[in-house]
């Protein structure tokens, strides 16, 4: 889903107590705010002003319309004057999409020499928004609250984050994930409840036997493959032993055939994400690593070894990050570098890291793969560029999903890695490796993550609020005693949560 296809509705709460002129003024000011926000250039999604609401019937009508409009990804509410909040109850009860409460004020400053009671009655967001906040809290509805003057870039920045998350949320509500093969045998952390995932997170997970994909591979001609390989030659450096005329070139061609087939398969099934499993490749020449790398860069979610939860999150992160610099990828915690002060983790995978995060033009190489018993797979080899980012995962705790996010700093490799035949990223988790890794382990986090340079913990927080799932964030502030306490308190909270609602 693209940002141009989406819109956010702006609804202003008012009432008729101060007369029709007051409502007219509220309407005019709301129009001006919406126009100003749209023209700020800071927001990825267009805002559509839906007028003032002055009664329960009007609130319900706009909320139901928003639910039913596929282009509407969320509503921003604002109370210019005092707006009695009982009128919001029925509408909020029905409302199913993301909600942002913009706690702003039309005027920036108090007009000291002019202010009188008429001005106060019209400009009382401080008053009216508290009444609205109460009813949303009383109804235990999650929402994002943004406080500040609407022309302030920081305020617009928070709205922009929420808009990106709202679009990704809408995208996930019709996300179909295709698993070629099951989860890797015996692996616990990548498994989970697919029914609960669809109810809670929106996406649908299907299985297809690899033979169905093999049948699609057979549809592609030598000419189709030539065309795709020619594209590889334009985009990547080829290792000497993979170039046209060498023995490994046929492996590159087979990789291209697999890419064509997976692309066609996902398109025909309307899928936005997929998983593979190195142990389920009957009838295929090699693990489709190159295809997975390239499809990720085009926005398809990917999870290795049947990891559908991470595949979904990679897709969701990619949608949120559209148009922002940095890149998004599936990654796996592989090997530690302990040096006492700046210990780091080498991130990689067997093959599947997105070239979106590369610091240089990727090299196309062919090497043997120690597991799976197939022919040598093609892959793109590179190192990730420097920068800060977020790595996150969702695990199934049995009675709930827990999202774990870690702020990380990607650094340059401390020395060249001439013998490493895969793409990699070297990062230091916040606040440091020892604390970050311990917290991650206490939380039960996966070895697989969705990673993005473009996102911050605010995106993850907004997403977890929308999904209404547990979130623990590991960052500069994390200490292990407080983190362990948070996990214990969350255990009680989620046990009682259903009873409270
Ligand atoms: Mn893995």
Short mmCIF file of C-alpha atoms in Angstrom, two decimals, residues 136-425:
data_model
loop_
_atom_site.label_atom_id
_atom_site.label_comp_id
_atom_site.label_asym_id
_atom_site.label_seq_id
_atom_site.Cartn_x
_atom_site.Cartn_y
_atom_site.Cartn_z
CA UNK A 136 -11.00 7.31 25.46
CA UNK A 137 -9.14 6.19 28.59
CA UNK A 138 -12.36 5.18 30.32
CA UNK A 139 -13.18 3.01 27.28
CA UNK A 140 -9.64 1.53 27.40
CA UNK A 141 -9.01 2.42 23.78
CA UNK A 142 -5.45 2.73 22.56
CA UNK A 143 -4.64 5.92 20.70
CA UNK A 144 -1.66 8.12 20.03
CA UNK A 145 -1.65 11.51 21.72
CA UNK A 146 0.41 14.27 20.13
CA UNK A 147 0.73 17.51 22.09
CA UNK A 148 1.92 20.88 20.79
CA UNK A 149 1.35 23.70 18.35
CA UNK A 150 0.20 22.32 14.99
CA UNK A 151 2.75 24.30 12.97
CA UNK A 152 5.63 22.92 15.05
CA UNK A 153 7.79 20.52 13.02
CA UNK A 154 8.16 18.19 16.01
CA UNK A 155 4.37 17.88 16.24
CA UNK A 156 4.13 17.23 12.52
CA UNK A 157 6.94 14.65 12.85
CA UNK A 158 4.95 12.66 15.43
CA UNK A 159 1.86 12.77 13.18
CA UNK A 160 3.99 11.60 10.24
CA UNK A 161 5.25 8.58 12.18
CA UNK A 162 1.72 7.62 13.14
CA UNK A 163 0.56 8.01 9.52
CA UNK A 164 3.29 5.67 8.30
CA UNK A 165 2.35 3.12 10.94
CA UNK A 166 -1.36 3.49 10.14
CA UNK A 167 -0.68 2.77 6.45
CA UNK A 168 1.41 -0.28 7.39
CA UNK A 169 -1.39 -1.40 9.69
CA UNK A 170 -3.95 -1.10 6.87
CA UNK A 171 -1.53 -2.99 4.62
CA UNK A 172 -1.27 -5.83 7.16
CA UNK A 173 -5.05 -6.22 7.36
CA UNK A 174 -5.06 -7.86 3.93
CA UNK A 175 -1.54 -9.27 3.96
CA UNK A 176 -1.27 -12.82 2.75
CA UNK A 177 1.93 -14.66 3.65
CA UNK A 178 2.91 -17.76 1.71
CA UNK A 179 5.06 -20.39 3.35
CA UNK A 180 6.99 -22.64 0.99
CA UNK A 181 7.51 -25.50 3.41
CA UNK A 182 6.78 -25.47 7.14
CA UNK A 183 8.77 -23.99 10.01
CA UNK A 184 12.18 -25.60 10.43
CA UNK A 185 11.80 -28.79 12.39
CA UNK A 186 12.03 -28.46 16.17
CA UNK A 187 12.56 -24.69 16.18
CA UNK A 188 10.41 -23.05 18.88
CA UNK A 189 10.89 -19.30 18.68
CA UNK A 190 9.82 -18.85 15.06
CA UNK A 191 6.64 -20.85 15.56
CA UNK A 192 3.35 -19.54 16.90
CA UNK A 193 -0.41 -19.33 16.70
CA UNK A 194 -1.43 -18.36 13.17
CA UNK A 195 -5.09 -18.02 14.09
CA UNK A 196 -4.31 -15.57 16.88
CA UNK A 197 -1.96 -13.71 14.52
CA UNK A 198 -4.78 -13.17 12.04
CA UNK A 199 -7.20 -12.07 14.77
CA UNK A 200 -4.71 -9.77 16.46
CA UNK A 201 -2.32 -8.59 13.73
CA UNK A 202 -4.49 -8.97 10.65
CA UNK A 203 -2.38 -11.04 8.31
CA UNK A 204 -3.20 -14.46 6.91
CA UNK A 205 -0.65 -17.27 6.64
CA UNK A 206 -0.95 -20.02 4.01
CA UNK A 207 1.15 -23.06 3.19
CA UNK A 208 2.07 -24.27 -0.31
CA UNK A 209 4.10 -27.38 -1.04
CA UNK A 210 7.33 -26.58 -2.87
CA UNK A 211 6.12 -28.69 -5.82
CA UNK A 212 3.58 -25.98 -6.64
CA UNK A 213 6.46 -23.52 -7.00
CA UNK A 214 8.53 -25.97 -9.04
CA UNK A 215 5.61 -26.23 -11.49
CA UNK A 216 5.72 -22.44 -11.94
CA UNK A 217 9.50 -22.55 -12.49
CA UNK A 218 8.94 -24.74 -15.52
CA UNK A 219 6.85 -22.02 -17.19
CA UNK A 220 9.85 -19.76 -17.83
CA UNK A 221 11.88 -19.94 -21.02
CA UNK A 222 15.60 -19.45 -21.59
CA UNK A 223 14.74 -16.03 -23.00
CA UNK A 224 12.99 -14.97 -19.78
CA UNK A 225 16.01 -16.09 -17.80
CA UNK A 226 18.47 -14.31 -20.14
CA UNK A 227 16.60 -11.06 -19.63
CA UNK A 228 16.71 -11.28 -15.84
CA UNK A 229 20.38 -12.30 -15.77
CA UNK A 230 21.16 -9.30 -17.98
CA UNK A 231 19.52 -7.16 -15.31
CA UNK A 232 21.73 -8.79 -12.63
CA UNK A 233 24.76 -7.92 -14.74
CA UNK A 234 23.69 -4.28 -14.75
CA UNK A 235 22.95 -4.06 -11.03
CA UNK A 236 25.76 -6.12 -9.45
CA UNK A 237 29.43 -6.92 -9.71
CA UNK A 238 29.88 -10.56 -10.72
CA UNK A 239 32.56 -12.65 -9.03
CA UNK A 240 35.06 -13.93 -11.63
CA UNK A 241 33.85 -17.51 -11.29
CA UNK A 242 30.18 -16.57 -11.86
CA UNK A 243 30.54 -14.61 -15.05
CA UNK A 244 29.11 -15.66 -18.39
CA UNK A 245 31.08 -18.64 -19.70
CA UNK A 246 32.19 -19.95 -16.27
CA UNK A 247 30.97 -23.11 -14.57
CA UNK A 248 28.95 -21.21 -11.94
CA UNK A 249 27.03 -19.13 -14.49
CA UNK A 250 24.42 -21.89 -14.78
CA UNK A 251 23.79 -21.53 -11.03
CA UNK A 252 23.09 -17.84 -11.54
CA UNK A 253 20.64 -18.76 -14.30
CA UNK A 254 18.90 -21.27 -12.03
CA UNK A 255 18.65 -18.59 -9.34
CA UNK A 256 17.01 -16.31 -11.92
CA UNK A 257 14.50 -19.03 -12.78
CA UNK A 258 13.60 -19.34 -9.10
CA UNK A 259 13.17 -15.58 -8.79
CA UNK A 260 10.86 -15.44 -11.81
CA UNK A 261 8.78 -18.27 -10.37
CA UNK A 262 8.48 -16.87 -6.83
CA UNK A 263 7.62 -13.41 -8.17
CA UNK A 264 4.91 -14.88 -10.42
CA UNK A 265 3.59 -17.13 -7.66
CA UNK A 266 3.28 -14.29 -5.12
CA UNK A 267 1.63 -12.05 -7.68
CA UNK A 268 -0.90 -14.70 -8.70
CA UNK A 269 -1.78 -15.43 -5.07
CA UNK A 270 -1.89 -11.77 -4.07
CA UNK A 271 0.75 -12.37 -1.39
CA UNK A 272 2.93 -9.67 0.19
CA UNK A 273 5.34 -11.88 2.10
CA UNK A 274 6.78 -15.38 2.01
CA UNK A 275 9.00 -17.84 3.78
CA UNK A 276 11.33 -20.56 2.56
CA UNK A 277 12.96 -23.53 4.27
CA UNK A 278 16.35 -24.93 3.20
CA UNK A 279 15.02 -28.38 4.12
CA UNK A 280 12.04 -28.25 1.75
CA UNK A 281 13.48 -27.78 -1.74
CA UNK A 282 12.41 -30.92 -3.58
CA UNK A 283 12.68 -30.36 -7.31
CA UNK A 284 14.62 -27.12 -6.91
CA UNK A 285 18.24 -26.66 -7.82
CA UNK A 286 19.24 -24.39 -4.94
CA UNK A 287 17.95 -22.43 -1.97
CA UNK A 288 16.39 -19.28 -3.54
CA UNK A 289 18.61 -16.84 -1.66
CA UNK A 290 19.15 -14.32 -4.43
CA UNK A 291 15.41 -14.26 -5.14
CA UNK A 292 14.66 -13.63 -1.45
CA UNK A 293 17.18 -10.78 -1.33
CA UNK A 294 15.81 -9.08 -4.41
CA UNK A 295 12.16 -9.57 -3.48
CA UNK A 296 12.80 -8.04 -0.05
CA UNK A 297 14.24 -4.95 -1.73
CA UNK A 298 10.99 -4.70 -3.70
CA UNK A 299 8.93 -4.71 -0.51
CA UNK A 300 8.03 -8.36 -0.09
CA UNK A 301 8.30 -9.55 3.50
CA UNK A 302 10.66 -12.46 3.97
CA UNK A 303 11.39 -14.92 6.76
CA UNK A 304 13.79 -17.84 6.51
CA UNK A 305 13.13 -21.35 7.83
CA UNK A 306 9.36 -20.83 7.75
CA UNK A 307 9.49 -17.76 10.01
CA UNK A 308 6.19 -16.17 8.99
CA UNK A 309 6.06 -13.74 11.95
CA UNK A 310 9.33 -12.12 10.89
CA UNK A 311 8.27 -12.19 7.22
CA UNK A 312 5.19 -10.17 8.18
CA UNK A 313 7.20 -7.70 10.26
CA UNK A 314 9.78 -7.19 7.49
CA UNK A 315 6.91 -6.29 5.14
CA UNK A 316 5.34 -3.99 7.73
CA UNK A 317 8.65 -2.22 8.41
CA UNK A 318 9.25 -1.81 4.68
CA UNK A 319 5.82 -0.19 4.21
CA UNK A 320 6.39 2.20 7.15
CA UNK A 321 9.83 3.14 5.79
CA UNK A 322 8.76 3.87 2.19
CA UNK A 323 10.58 6.92 0.89
CA UNK A 324 12.87 7.25 3.92
CA UNK A 325 16.60 6.63 3.54
CA UNK A 326 18.48 3.67 5.06
CA UNK A 327 16.84 0.41 4.07
CA UNK A 328 15.03 -2.48 5.71
CA UNK A 329 15.96 -6.16 5.93
CA UNK A 330 15.51 -9.55 7.50
CA UNK A 331 18.58 -10.33 9.66
CA UNK A 332 19.84 -12.96 12.06
CA UNK A 333 22.11 -12.71 15.10
CA UNK A 334 25.11 -14.84 14.20
CA UNK A 335 28.48 -14.25 15.86
CA UNK A 336 29.77 -12.05 18.69
CA UNK A 337 32.82 -9.85 18.80
CA UNK A 338 33.66 -9.35 22.48
CA UNK A 339 36.06 -6.53 23.15
CA UNK A 340 34.95 -5.30 26.54
CA UNK A 341 34.01 -1.74 25.57
CA UNK A 342 32.28 -1.86 22.19
CA UNK A 343 31.28 -5.50 21.86
CA UNK A 344 29.21 -6.15 18.74
CA UNK A 345 27.08 -8.77 16.95
CA UNK A 346 27.68 -9.85 13.38
CA UNK A 347 24.31 -10.05 11.64
CA UNK A 348 23.93 -12.17 8.53
CA UNK A 349 22.00 -15.15 7.24
CA UNK A 350 22.68 -18.18 5.12
CA UNK A 351 21.95 -15.94 2.12
CA UNK A 352 18.96 -13.72 2.68
CA UNK A 353 19.82 -10.12 3.51
CA UNK A 354 18.21 -7.27 1.56
CA UNK A 355 20.53 -5.28 -0.73
CA UNK A 356 18.59 -2.17 0.42
CA UNK A 357 21.02 -1.93 3.36
CA UNK A 358 24.25 -2.37 1.37
CA UNK A 359 27.08 0.14 1.73
CA UNK A 360 28.49 -0.73 -1.68
CA UNK A 361 27.44 -2.29 -4.99
CA UNK A 362 26.65 -5.91 -4.07
CA UNK A 363 28.79 -8.72 -5.51
CA UNK A 364 26.98 -11.68 -7.01
CA UNK A 365 28.75 -14.87 -5.88
CA UNK A 366 28.12 -18.61 -5.90
CA UNK A 367 29.34 -20.77 -3.03
CA UNK A 368 28.42 -24.14 -1.55
CA UNK A 369 25.84 -24.17 1.29
CA UNK A 370 26.68 -26.60 4.08
CA UNK A 371 23.08 -27.64 4.72
CA UNK A 372 20.08 -28.65 2.64
CA UNK A 373 21.94 -30.95 0.24
CA UNK A 374 21.30 -28.83 -2.86
CA UNK A 375 23.53 -27.29 -5.53
CA UNK A 376 25.57 -24.15 -4.76
CA UNK A 377 23.27 -21.12 -4.45
CA UNK A 378 23.82 -17.64 -5.87
CA UNK A 379 23.70 -14.73 -3.45
CA UNK A 380 24.52 -11.04 -3.11
CA UNK A 381 27.48 -10.30 -0.84
CA UNK A 382 28.00 -6.88 0.78
CA UNK A 383 28.36 -5.19 4.14
CA UNK A 384 25.66 -2.96 5.58
CA UNK A 385 26.27 0.79 5.83
CA UNK A 386 26.78 2.66 9.10
CA UNK A 387 23.83 4.12 10.97
CA UNK A 388 21.30 3.77 13.76
CA UNK A 389 18.27 1.57 13.42
CA UNK A 390 15.71 -0.62 15.08
CA UNK A 391 15.70 -4.42 15.21
CA UNK A 392 12.46 -6.04 16.31
CA UNK A 393 10.69 -9.33 16.60
CA UNK A 394 7.36 -10.73 17.73
CA UNK A 395 7.26 -13.91 19.78
CA UNK A 396 4.30 -16.00 20.90
CA UNK A 397 4.28 -16.22 24.72
CA UNK A 398 1.38 -18.66 24.77
CA UNK A 399 -1.23 -16.23 26.12
CA UNK A 400 -0.14 -13.23 24.03
CA UNK A 401 2.26 -11.88 21.44
CA UNK A 402 5.26 -10.01 22.79
CA UNK A 403 7.09 -7.53 20.59
CA UNK A 404 10.72 -6.91 21.46
CA UNK A 405 12.59 -3.98 19.95
CA UNK A 406 16.23 -3.01 20.32
CA UNK A 407 17.85 0.22 19.21
CA UNK A 408 21.12 -0.68 17.49
CA UNK A 409 24.10 1.12 15.99
CA UNK A 410 25.48 -0.43 12.81
CA UNK A 411 29.23 0.10 12.59
CA UNK A 412 31.80 -0.66 9.92
CA UNK A 413 33.45 -4.07 10.12
CA UNK A 414 36.64 -3.75 12.17
CA UNK A 415 38.55 -5.51 9.37
CA UNK A 416 37.73 -6.89 5.90
CA UNK A 417 35.83 -10.21 5.77
CA UNK A 418 37.38 -11.74 2.62
CA UNK A 419 36.21 -15.28 3.31
CA UNK A 420 32.64 -14.52 4.45
CA UNK A 421 30.42 -15.57 1.52
CA UNK A 422 27.29 -13.72 2.68
CA UNK A 423 26.00 -10.20 3.29
CA UNK A 424 26.48 -8.94 6.83
CA UNK A 425 25.92 -6.09 9.25
#
